[in-house]
Short mmCIF file of C-alpha atoms and ligand atoms in Angstrom, two decimals:
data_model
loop_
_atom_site.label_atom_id
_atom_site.label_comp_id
_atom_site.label_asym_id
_atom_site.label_seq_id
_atom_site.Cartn_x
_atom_site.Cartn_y
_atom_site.Cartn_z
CA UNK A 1 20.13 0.04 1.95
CA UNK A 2 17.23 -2.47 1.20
CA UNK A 3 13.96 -1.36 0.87
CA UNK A 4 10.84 -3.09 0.83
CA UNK A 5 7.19 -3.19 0.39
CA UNK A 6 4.02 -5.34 -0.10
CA UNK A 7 0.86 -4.52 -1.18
CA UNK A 8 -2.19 -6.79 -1.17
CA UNK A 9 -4.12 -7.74 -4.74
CA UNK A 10 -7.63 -6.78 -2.67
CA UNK A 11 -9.27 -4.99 -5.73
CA UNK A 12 -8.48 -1.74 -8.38
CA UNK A 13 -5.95 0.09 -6.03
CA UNK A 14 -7.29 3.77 -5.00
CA UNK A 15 -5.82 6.80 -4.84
CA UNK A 16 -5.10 5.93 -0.63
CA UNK A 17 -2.53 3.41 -2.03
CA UNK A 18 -0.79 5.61 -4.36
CA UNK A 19 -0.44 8.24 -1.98
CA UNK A 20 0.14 6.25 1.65
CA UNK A 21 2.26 3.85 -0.43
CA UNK A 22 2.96 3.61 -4.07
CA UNK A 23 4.49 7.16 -4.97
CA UNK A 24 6.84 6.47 -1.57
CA UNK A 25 7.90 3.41 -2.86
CA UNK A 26 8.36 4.39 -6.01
CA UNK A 27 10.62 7.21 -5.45
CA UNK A 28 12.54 5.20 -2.53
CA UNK A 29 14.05 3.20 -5.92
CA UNK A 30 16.35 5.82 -6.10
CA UNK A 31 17.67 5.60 -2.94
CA UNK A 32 18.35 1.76 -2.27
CA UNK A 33 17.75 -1.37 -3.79
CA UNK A 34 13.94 -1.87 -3.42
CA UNK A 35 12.16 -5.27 -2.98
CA UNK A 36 8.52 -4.52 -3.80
CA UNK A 37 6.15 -7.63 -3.86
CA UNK A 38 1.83 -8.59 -4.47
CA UNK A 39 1.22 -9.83 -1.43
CA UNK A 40 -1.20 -12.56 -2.34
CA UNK A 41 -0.45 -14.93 0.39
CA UNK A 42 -2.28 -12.49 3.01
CA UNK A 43 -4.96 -11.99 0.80
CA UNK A 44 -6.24 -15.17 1.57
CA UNK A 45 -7.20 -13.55 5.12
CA UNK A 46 -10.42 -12.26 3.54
CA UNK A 47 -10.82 -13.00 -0.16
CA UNK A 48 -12.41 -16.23 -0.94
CA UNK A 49 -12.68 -15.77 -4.05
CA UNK A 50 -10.01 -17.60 -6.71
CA UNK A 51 -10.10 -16.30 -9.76
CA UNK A 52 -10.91 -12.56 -8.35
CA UNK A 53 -7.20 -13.42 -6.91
CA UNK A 54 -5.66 -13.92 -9.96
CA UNK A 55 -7.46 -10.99 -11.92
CA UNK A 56 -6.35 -8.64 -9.00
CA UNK A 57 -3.10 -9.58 -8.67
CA UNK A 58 -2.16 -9.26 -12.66
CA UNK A 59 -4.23 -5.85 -11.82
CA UNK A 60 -2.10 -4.84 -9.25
CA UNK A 61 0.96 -5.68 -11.44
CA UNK A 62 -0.15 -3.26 -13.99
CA UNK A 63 -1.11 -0.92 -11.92
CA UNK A 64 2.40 -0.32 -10.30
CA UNK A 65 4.30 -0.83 -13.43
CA UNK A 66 2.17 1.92 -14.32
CA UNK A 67 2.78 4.36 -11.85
CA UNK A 68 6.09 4.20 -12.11
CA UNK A 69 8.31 1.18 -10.83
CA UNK A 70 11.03 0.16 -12.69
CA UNK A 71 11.86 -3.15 -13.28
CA UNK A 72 15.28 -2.34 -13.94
CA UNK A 73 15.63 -0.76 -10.49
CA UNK A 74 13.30 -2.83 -8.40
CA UNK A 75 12.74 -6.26 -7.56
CA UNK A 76 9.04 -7.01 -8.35
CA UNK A 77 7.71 -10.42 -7.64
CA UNK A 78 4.20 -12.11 -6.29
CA UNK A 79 4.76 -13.04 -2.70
CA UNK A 80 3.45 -16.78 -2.73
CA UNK A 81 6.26 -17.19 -5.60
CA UNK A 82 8.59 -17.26 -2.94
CA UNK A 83 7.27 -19.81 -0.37
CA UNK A 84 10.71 -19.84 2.17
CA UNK A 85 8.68 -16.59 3.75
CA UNK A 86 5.68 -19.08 5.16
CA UNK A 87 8.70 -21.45 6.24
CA UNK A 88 10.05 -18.45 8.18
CA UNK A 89 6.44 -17.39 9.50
CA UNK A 90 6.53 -20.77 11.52
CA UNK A 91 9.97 -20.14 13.27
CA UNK A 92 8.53 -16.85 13.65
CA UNK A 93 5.36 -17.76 15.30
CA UNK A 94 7.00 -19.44 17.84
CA UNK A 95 8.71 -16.53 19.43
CA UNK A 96 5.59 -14.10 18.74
CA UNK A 97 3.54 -13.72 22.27
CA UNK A 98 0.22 -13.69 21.79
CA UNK A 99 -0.24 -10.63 22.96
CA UNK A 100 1.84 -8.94 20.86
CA UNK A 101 -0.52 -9.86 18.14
CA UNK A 102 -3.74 -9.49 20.43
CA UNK A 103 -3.33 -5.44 20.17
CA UNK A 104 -2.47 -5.41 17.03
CA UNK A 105 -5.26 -2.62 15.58
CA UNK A 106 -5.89 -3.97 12.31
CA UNK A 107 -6.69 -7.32 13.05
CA UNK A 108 -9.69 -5.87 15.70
CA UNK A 109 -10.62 -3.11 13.01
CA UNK A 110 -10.98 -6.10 10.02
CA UNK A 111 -13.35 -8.00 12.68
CA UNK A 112 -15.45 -4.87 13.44
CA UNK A 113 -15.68 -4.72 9.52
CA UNK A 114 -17.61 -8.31 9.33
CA UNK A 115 -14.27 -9.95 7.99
CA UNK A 116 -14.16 -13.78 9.85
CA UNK A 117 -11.34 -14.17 12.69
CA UNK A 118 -9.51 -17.09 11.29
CA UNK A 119 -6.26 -17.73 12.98
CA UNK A 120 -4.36 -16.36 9.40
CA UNK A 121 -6.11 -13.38 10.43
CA UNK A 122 -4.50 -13.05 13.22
CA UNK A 123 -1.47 -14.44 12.67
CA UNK A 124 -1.55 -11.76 9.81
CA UNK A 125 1.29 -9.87 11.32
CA UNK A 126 4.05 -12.88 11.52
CA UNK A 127 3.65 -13.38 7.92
CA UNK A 128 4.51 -9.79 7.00
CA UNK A 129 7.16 -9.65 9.89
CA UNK A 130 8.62 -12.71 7.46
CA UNK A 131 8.08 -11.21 4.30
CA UNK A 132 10.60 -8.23 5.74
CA UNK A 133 12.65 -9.81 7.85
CA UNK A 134 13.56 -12.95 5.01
CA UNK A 135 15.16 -9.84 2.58
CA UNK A 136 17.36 -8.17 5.39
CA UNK A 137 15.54 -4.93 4.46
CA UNK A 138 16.36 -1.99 6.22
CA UNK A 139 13.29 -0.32 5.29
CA UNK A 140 9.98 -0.32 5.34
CA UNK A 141 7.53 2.08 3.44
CA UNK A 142 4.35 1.60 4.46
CA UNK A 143 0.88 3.70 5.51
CA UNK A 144 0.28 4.39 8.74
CA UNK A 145 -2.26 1.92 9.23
CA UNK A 146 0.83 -0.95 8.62
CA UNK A 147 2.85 0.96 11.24
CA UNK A 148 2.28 -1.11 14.14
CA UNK A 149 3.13 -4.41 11.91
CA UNK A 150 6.88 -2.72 11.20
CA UNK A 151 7.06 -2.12 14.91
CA UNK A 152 5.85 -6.36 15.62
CA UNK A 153 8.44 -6.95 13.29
CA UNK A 154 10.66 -5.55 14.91
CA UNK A 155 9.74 -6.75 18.27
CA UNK A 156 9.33 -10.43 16.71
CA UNK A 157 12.97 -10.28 15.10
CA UNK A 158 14.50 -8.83 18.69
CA UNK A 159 12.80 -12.25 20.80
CA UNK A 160 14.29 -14.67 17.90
CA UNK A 161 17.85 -12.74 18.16
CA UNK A 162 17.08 -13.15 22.11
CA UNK A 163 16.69 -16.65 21.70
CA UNK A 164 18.83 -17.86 18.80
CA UNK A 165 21.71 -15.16 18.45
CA UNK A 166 21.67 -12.29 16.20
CA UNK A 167 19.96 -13.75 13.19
CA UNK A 168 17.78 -10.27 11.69
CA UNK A 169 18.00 -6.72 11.35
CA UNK A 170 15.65 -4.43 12.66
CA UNK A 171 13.88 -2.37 10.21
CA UNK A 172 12.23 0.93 10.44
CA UNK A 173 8.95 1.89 8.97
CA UNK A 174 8.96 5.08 6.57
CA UNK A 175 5.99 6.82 6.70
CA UNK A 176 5.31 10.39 4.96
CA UNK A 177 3.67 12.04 7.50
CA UNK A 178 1.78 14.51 5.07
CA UNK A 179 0.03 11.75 2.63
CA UNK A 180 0.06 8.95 5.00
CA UNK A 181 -3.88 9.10 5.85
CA UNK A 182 -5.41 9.73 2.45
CA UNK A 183 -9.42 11.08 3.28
CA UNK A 184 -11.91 8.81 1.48
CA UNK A 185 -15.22 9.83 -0.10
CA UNK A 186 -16.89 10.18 3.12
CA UNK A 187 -14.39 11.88 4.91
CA UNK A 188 -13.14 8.80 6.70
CA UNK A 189 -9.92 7.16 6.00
CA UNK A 190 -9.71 5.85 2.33
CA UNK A 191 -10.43 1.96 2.38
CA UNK A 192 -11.64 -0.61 0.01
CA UNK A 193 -13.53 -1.87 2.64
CA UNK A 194 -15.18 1.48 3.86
CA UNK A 195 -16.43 1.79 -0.06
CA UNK A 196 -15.31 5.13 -0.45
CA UNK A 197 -12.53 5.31 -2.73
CA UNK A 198 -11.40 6.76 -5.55
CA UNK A 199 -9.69 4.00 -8.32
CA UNK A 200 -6.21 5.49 -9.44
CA UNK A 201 -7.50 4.12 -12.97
CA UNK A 202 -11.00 4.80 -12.60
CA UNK A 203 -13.55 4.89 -15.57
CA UNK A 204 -13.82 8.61 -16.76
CA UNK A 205 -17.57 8.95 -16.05
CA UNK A 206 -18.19 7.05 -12.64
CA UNK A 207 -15.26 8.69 -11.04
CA UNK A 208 -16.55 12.23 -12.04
CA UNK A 209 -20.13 10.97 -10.70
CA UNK A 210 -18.54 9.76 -7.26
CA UNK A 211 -16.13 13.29 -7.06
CA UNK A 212 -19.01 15.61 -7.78
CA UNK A 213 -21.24 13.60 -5.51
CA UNK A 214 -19.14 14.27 -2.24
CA UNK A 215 -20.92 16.00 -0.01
CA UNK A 216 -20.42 19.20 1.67
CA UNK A 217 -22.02 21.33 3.67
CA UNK A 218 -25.45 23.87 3.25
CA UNK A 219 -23.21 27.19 3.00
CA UNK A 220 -23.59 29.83 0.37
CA UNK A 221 -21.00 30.03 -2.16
CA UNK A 222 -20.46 33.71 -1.35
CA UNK A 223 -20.33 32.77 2.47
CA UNK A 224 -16.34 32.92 3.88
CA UNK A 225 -15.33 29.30 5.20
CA UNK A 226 -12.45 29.93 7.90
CA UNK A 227 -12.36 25.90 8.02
CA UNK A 228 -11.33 25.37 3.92
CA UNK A 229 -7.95 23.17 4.87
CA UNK A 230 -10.61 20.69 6.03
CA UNK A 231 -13.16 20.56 3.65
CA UNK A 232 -12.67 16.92 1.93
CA UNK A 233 -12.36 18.45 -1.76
CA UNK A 234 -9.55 20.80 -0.96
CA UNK A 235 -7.63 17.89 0.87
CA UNK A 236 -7.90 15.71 -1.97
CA UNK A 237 -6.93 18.44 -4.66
CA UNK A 238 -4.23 19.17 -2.08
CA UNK A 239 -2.59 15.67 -3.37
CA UNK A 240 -3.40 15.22 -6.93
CA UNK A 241 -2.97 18.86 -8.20
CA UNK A 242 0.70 21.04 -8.28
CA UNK A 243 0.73 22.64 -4.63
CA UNK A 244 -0.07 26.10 -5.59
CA UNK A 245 -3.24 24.70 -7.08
CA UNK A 246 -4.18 23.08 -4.21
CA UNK A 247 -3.44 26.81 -1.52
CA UNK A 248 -5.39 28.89 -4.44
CA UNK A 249 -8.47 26.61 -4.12
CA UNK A 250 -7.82 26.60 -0.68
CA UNK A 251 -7.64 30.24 -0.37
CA UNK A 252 -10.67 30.75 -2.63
CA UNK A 253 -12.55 28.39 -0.69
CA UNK A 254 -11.81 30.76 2.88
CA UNK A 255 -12.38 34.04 0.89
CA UNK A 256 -15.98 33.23 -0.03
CA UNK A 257 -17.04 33.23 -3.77
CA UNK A 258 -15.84 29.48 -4.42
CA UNK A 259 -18.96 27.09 -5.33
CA UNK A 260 -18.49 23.68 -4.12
CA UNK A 261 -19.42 22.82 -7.64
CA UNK A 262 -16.41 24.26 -9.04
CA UNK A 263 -13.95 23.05 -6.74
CA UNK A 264 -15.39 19.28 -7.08
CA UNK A 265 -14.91 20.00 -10.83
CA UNK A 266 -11.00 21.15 -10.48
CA UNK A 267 -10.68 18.33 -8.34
CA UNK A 268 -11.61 15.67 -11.20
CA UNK A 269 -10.27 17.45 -13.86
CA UNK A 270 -6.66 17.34 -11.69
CA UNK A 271 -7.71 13.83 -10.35
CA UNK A 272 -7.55 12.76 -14.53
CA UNK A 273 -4.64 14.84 -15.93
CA UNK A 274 -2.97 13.98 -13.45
CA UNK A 275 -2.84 10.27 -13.97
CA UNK A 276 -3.05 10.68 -17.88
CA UNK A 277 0.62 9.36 -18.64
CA UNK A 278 0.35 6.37 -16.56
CA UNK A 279 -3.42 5.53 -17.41
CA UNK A 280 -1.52 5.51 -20.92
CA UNK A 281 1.25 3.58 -19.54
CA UNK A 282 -1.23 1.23 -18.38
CA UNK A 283 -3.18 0.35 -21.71
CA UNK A 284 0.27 -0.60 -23.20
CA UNK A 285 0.93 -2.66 -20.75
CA UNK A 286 -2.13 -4.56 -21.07
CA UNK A 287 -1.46 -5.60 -23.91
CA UNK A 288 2.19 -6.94 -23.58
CA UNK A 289 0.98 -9.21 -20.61
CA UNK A 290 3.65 -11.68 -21.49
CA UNK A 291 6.04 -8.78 -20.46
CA UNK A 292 4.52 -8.40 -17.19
CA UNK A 293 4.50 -11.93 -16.05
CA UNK A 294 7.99 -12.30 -17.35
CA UNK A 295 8.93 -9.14 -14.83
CA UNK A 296 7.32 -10.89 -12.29
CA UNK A 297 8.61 -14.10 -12.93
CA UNK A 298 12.64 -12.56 -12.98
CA UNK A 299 11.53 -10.66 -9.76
CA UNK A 300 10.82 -13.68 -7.73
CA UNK A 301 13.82 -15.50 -8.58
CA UNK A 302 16.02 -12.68 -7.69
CA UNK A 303 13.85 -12.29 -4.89
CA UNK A 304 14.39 -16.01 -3.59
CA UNK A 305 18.20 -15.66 -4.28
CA UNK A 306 18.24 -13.55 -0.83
CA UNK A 307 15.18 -15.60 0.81
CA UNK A 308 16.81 -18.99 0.39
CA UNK A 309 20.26 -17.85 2.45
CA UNK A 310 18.50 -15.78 5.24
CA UNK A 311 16.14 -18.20 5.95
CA UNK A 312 18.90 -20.87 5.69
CA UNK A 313 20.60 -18.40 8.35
CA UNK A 314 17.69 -18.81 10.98
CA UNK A 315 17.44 -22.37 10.40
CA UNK A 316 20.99 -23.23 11.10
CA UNK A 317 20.67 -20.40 14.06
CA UNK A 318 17.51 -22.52 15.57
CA UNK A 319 19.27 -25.76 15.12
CA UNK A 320 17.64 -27.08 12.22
CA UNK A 321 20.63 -27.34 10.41
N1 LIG B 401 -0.09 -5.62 5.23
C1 LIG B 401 0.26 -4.76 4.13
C2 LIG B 401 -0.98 -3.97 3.69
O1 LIG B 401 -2.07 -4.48 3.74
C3 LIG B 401 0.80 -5.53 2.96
C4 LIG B 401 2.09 -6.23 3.32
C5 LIG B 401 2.29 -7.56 3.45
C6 LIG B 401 3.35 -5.60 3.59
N2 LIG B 401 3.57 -7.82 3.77
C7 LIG B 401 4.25 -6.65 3.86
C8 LIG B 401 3.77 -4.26 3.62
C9 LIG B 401 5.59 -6.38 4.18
C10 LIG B 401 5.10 -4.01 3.94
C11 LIG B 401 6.00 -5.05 4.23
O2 LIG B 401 -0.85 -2.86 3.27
#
C-alpha cells in the first residue's frame, strides 16, 4: 500500500497540521510505504515572497523530521524537485471540467480571504490530483478541508482512464474523524490565514500569552457549565494532553469549581511537555542542516524513480509516445 501526503511550506506549521495531518501521516509509516512531500510548487498560489519560500520550506523540513518521520521509512522530498508532476498536471487539465474545479470549496474560501484568483489558484486541484496520482498511491491522508481535492482526484483520474484506458488508481482520502478539524484561537477552524494558531514549536512566552489570552465566557468559576466538551480550552487539552487529562478537566469544568485560569494554564503546560522531545529533536536538527537537505535530496530521487515510469505510462496511454 502507498501512502502519500503533501503539505505546503506557508509559514511555522500549527498545532491544526500536526493533528489534521502530521501525527496521521506519521503513524501511517507503519502501515505502507509512505511518500510524504513540501509542497512548494502550490505555494506559489499565494506566497510571493522568495526567500520566505525557501526559509519555510527548510522549516517545514525540520519540523516533520521532528515530529517524527523517518527517513528510513518514508520517502521525503520537496515537490518542485520532481517536475514530471507539472508535466502530468497538463494531461490532467485537459480532462478536468471546469466545473469540477468551479465547486471546489477551497479555492472560493482562499478568494473570500483576499488571496488573488490567478488561474494556479484554481487550477490548484489538478496539480495535487498529479502529485497523487504520478506515485500510484493508494492513500491519501489529508484534513478535511483537502477532502474534496482526494475526491477531484479521483474523479480527474476516472475521465483520463475514460478516455485513454486504465492508466491510474483511484485513491481514497484518510481522514481521522476525531482530530480532523483542529479549533483555532478564536474558536474557528485553525488556519494560518485566520491568524489564530498555535505554532507546534512556538516560543515559550508568546504561546503562553496567546493560550491564556483565549477568551471565554463571563461565568463564575463556582458556576456548573453543562456545555464543558465545547468550551475551546477543553477541546484543545482534549488533543495535546493523555485522554484522561483531557475528561478530568472536562469533568471539572461541568462540576463547577474549575477557573478558566487554571484550565488555560494545564492547557500550556500540556501544550509544552508535550512537544518537549521533538522541540529537542528539532534544535539538533538545526544544526546538522547538511543532513536534512541530504534527506531531502535522496527523497526526491527515489521519489522520481516512480514519477518518471507512471507518467511515462500516461504519455504512451495519450499517444505521446
Ligand atoms: N493541498 C494540500 C494542503 O494545502 C497540500 C497538498 C498538495 C497535498 N498536494 C497534495 C496533500 C497531495 C495531499 C496530497 O494541505
Amino acid at each position: 500500500m502507498r501512502i502519500l501526503s503533501g503539505i505546503q511550506p506557508s509559514g511555522a506549521l500549527h498545532l491544526g497540521n500536526y493533528f489534521g495531518m502530521m501525527r496521521p501521516a506519521i503513524e501511517l509509516q507503519e502501515e505502507g510505504e509512505a511518500f510524504y512531500f513540501i509542497a512548494d510548487y502550490h505555494s506559489m498560489t499565494s506566497l510571493f515572497d522568495a526567500g520566505q519560500r525557501r526559509r519555510n520550506t527548510l522549516d517545514v523540513a525540520l519540523d516533520f523530521l521532528a515530529c517524527g518521520l523517518d527517513p528510513k521509512r518514508a520517502v521525503f522530498w520537496k515537490q518542485s524537485d520532481v517536475p514530471e508532476v507539472t508535466e502530468l498536471s497538463w494531461l490532467l487539465t485537459t480532462v478536468t471540467p471546469m466545473g469540477l474545479l468551479e465547486k471546489c470549496h477551497s479555492y472560493k474560501d482562499k478568494i473570500a480571504h483576499g488571496i488573488a484568483p490567478s488561474h494556479g489558484l484554481f487550477a490548484y486541484p489538478v496539480l495535487m490530483a498529479a502529485d497523487i496520482l504520478i506515485f500510484d498511491s493508494n492513500v491519501v491522508p489529508v484534513g478535511r478541508d483537502q477532502k474534496q481535492h482526494v475526491e477531484v482526484t479521483r474523479d480527474i483520474a476516472i475521465k483520463f482512464n475514460e478516455a485513454y484506458g486504465l492508466t491510474f488508481i483511484l485513491p481514497e482520502p484518510r481522514i481521522r474523524e476525531e482530530v480532523a478539524v483542529v479549533p483555532g484561537l478564536d474558536g474557528q477552524k485553525m488556519s494560518k490565514s485566520y491568524g489564530n494558531t498555535i505554532e507546534i514549536f512556538g516560543d515559550e512566552k508568546a504561546t503562553r500569552k496567546k493560550i491564556m489570552g483565549i477568551l471565554m465566557d463571563s461565568r463564575t468559576p463556582q458556576e456548573p457549565k453543562p456545555d464543558a466538551e465545547k468550551n475551546l480550552a477543553v477541546q484543545l487539552l482534549k488533543l495535546v494532553a493523555p485522554a484522561e487529562v483531557g475528561k478530568d478537566f472536562e469533568d471539572r469544568l461541568r462540576a463547577g469549581g474549575l477557573g478558566y485560569g487554571d484550565l488555560k494554564k494545564a492547557l500550556f503546560e500540556h501544550y509544552w511537555t508535550t512537544f518537549a522531545p521533538a522541540r529537542a529533536r528539532r534544535a539538533e536538527l538545526a544544526t546538522n542542516l547538511d543532513y536534512v537537505h541530504q534527506v531531502l535530496r535522496e527523497g526526491a530521487s527515489r521519489a522520481q524513480t516512480v514519477a518518471v515510469k507512471v507518467l511515462e505510462r500516461a504519455k504512451a496511454a495519450a499517444g505521446l509516445k
